[in-house]
């Protein structure tokens, strides 16, 4: 193995260690329920800001973690979700009531059609 290959291998190992440290820090913040931010990760790992933004593996981990945290950290979002859940429940009740009313009107319509059909027959019979 040449010096160049050894140097590349050493760089790859250091890079893997940095990625592992970053992923561990992200998981720790998730587990602790703390908000994930690059400055906080920099403080925890000692890695540069550019590393977190430029490394595609770490960046995707941060993005995934932020998506998971979206509803848990922002209290406004949970309040809006509760309000929307209440609105959805109300609308579902209205839909169920309208379906019942629709079915009732269909049955009434059928009865009236049958009654009209009988009346028409009686008119023809009189002729």
Short mmCIF file of C-alpha atoms in Angstrom, two decimals:
data_model
loop_
_atom_site.label_atom_id
_atom_site.label_comp_id
_atom_site.label_asym_id
_atom_site.label_seq_id
_atom_site.Cartn_x
_atom_site.Cartn_y
_atom_site.Cartn_z
CA UNK A 1 0.00 0.00 0.00
CA UNK A 2 1.48 3.33 -1.04
CA UNK A 3 1.68 6.43 1.13
CA UNK A 4 -1.09 7.97 -0.94
CA UNK A 5 -3.41 5.03 -0.29
CA UNK A 6 -2.60 5.14 3.43
CA UNK A 7 -3.33 8.85 3.53
CA UNK A 8 -6.66 8.37 1.74
CA UNK A 9 -7.57 5.54 4.13
CA UNK A 10 -6.70 7.68 7.15
CA UNK A 11 -8.81 10.57 5.80
CA UNK A 12 -11.71 8.21 5.16
CA UNK A 13 -11.49 6.87 8.72
CA UNK A 14 -11.44 10.41 10.18
CA UNK A 15 -14.40 11.36 8.02
CA UNK A 16 -16.33 8.27 9.16
CA UNK A 17 -15.56 9.13 12.78
CA UNK A 18 -16.84 12.67 12.27
CA UNK A 19 -20.02 11.40 10.63
CA UNK A 20 -20.55 8.94 13.47
CA UNK A 21 -20.01 11.68 16.06
CA UNK A 22 -22.49 13.96 14.27
CA UNK A 23 -25.13 11.22 14.00
CA UNK A 24 -24.68 10.36 17.67
CA UNK A 25 -25.13 14.00 18.66
CA UNK A 26 -28.27 14.30 16.53
CA UNK A 27 -29.76 11.17 18.10
CA UNK A 28 -28.89 12.41 21.58
CA UNK A 29 -30.71 15.69 20.95
CA UNK A 30 -33.71 13.80 19.59
CA UNK A 31 -33.79 11.47 22.59
CA UNK A 32 -33.51 14.38 25.02
CA UNK A 33 -36.30 16.25 23.23
CA UNK A 34 -34.08 19.26 22.57
CA UNK A 35 -34.33 21.38 19.46
CA UNK A 36 -31.79 20.38 16.83
CA UNK A 37 -29.63 23.22 15.53
CA UNK A 38 -26.27 23.39 13.82
CA UNK A 39 -24.73 25.65 16.51
CA UNK A 40 -25.76 23.16 19.19
CA UNK A 41 -24.29 20.29 17.17
CA UNK A 42 -21.08 22.27 16.64
CA UNK A 43 -20.81 22.78 20.39
CA UNK A 44 -21.42 19.11 21.13
CA UNK A 45 -19.05 17.67 18.53
CA UNK A 46 -16.46 20.35 17.92
CA UNK A 47 -17.02 20.05 14.18
CA UNK A 48 -17.31 23.03 11.86
CA UNK A 49 -20.53 24.63 10.64
CA UNK A 50 -19.57 23.82 7.05
CA UNK A 51 -19.27 20.11 7.88
CA UNK A 52 -22.92 19.97 8.92
CA UNK A 53 -24.10 21.82 5.84
CA UNK A 54 -21.77 20.34 3.21
CA UNK A 55 -21.65 16.68 4.20
CA UNK A 56 -24.63 15.06 2.43
CA UNK A 57 -24.94 12.17 4.90
CA UNK A 58 -25.02 14.41 7.94
CA UNK A 59 -27.24 16.96 6.24
CA UNK A 60 -29.83 14.31 5.41
CA UNK A 61 -29.74 13.09 9.03
CA UNK A 62 -30.34 16.64 10.25
CA UNK A 63 -33.22 17.10 7.81
CA UNK A 64 -34.85 13.83 8.88
CA UNK A 65 -34.47 14.73 12.55
CA UNK A 66 -35.95 18.19 11.99
CA UNK A 67 -38.94 16.64 10.22
CA UNK A 68 -39.50 14.31 13.16
CA UNK A 69 -39.26 17.22 15.57
CA UNK A 70 -41.52 19.56 13.61
CA UNK A 71 -44.65 18.80 15.64
CA UNK A 72 -43.05 18.14 18.98
CA UNK A 73 -41.04 21.32 19.42
CA UNK A 74 -43.31 24.02 18.01
CA UNK A 75 -46.22 24.47 20.46
CA UNK A 76 -48.21 26.49 17.92
CA UNK A 77 -48.25 23.52 15.59
CA UNK A 78 -49.70 21.21 18.23
CA UNK A 79 -52.39 23.78 19.03
CA UNK A 80 -53.25 24.11 15.35
CA UNK A 81 -53.33 20.32 15.00
CA UNK A 82 -55.79 20.06 17.90
CA UNK A 83 -57.98 22.77 16.41
CA UNK A 84 -57.92 21.07 13.02
CA UNK A 85 -58.76 17.72 14.63
CA UNK A 86 -61.82 19.33 16.24
CA UNK A 87 -62.83 20.88 12.93
CA UNK A 88 -62.40 17.56 11.13
CA UNK A 89 -64.53 15.79 13.74
CA UNK A 90 -67.28 18.40 13.36
CA UNK A 91 -67.22 18.09 9.58
CA UNK A 92 -67.37 14.29 9.79
CA UNK A 93 -70.47 14.56 11.99
CA UNK A 94 -72.05 16.93 9.48
CA UNK A 95 -71.26 14.53 6.63
CA UNK A 96 -72.85 11.62 8.55
CA UNK A 97 -75.98 13.70 9.25
CA UNK A 98 -76.25 14.74 5.60
CA UNK A 99 -75.88 11.12 4.50
CA UNK A 100 -78.74 10.10 6.82
CA UNK A 101 -80.87 12.94 5.51
CA UNK A 102 -80.05 12.01 1.91
CA UNK A 103 -81.04 8.39 2.52
CA UNK A 104 -84.29 9.48 4.14
CA UNK A 105 -85.10 11.72 1.16
CA UNK A 106 -84.33 8.90 -1.27
CA UNK A 107 -86.75 6.59 0.53
CA UNK A 108 -89.45 9.29 0.57
CA UNK A 109 -88.87 9.91 -3.14
CA UNK A 110 -89.31 6.20 -3.90
CA UNK A 111 -92.58 6.11 -1.91
CA UNK A 112 -93.90 9.13 -3.78
CA UNK A 113 -92.94 7.62 -7.14
CA UNK A 114 -94.78 4.42 -6.26
CA UNK A 115 -97.82 6.40 -5.11
CA UNK A 116 -97.78 8.44 -8.29
CA UNK A 117 -97.54 5.24 -10.34
CA UNK A 118 -100.61 3.78 -8.59
CA UNK A 119 -102.55 7.01 -9.10
CA UNK A 120 -101.70 7.01 -12.81
CA UNK A 121 -102.96 3.43 -13.14
CA UNK A 122 -106.22 4.28 -11.44
CA UNK A 123 -106.75 7.22 -13.84
CA UNK A 124 -106.22 4.91 -16.85
CA UNK A 125 -108.59 2.34 -15.37
CA UNK A 126 -111.37 4.93 -15.20
CA UNK A 127 -111.05 5.63 -18.91
#
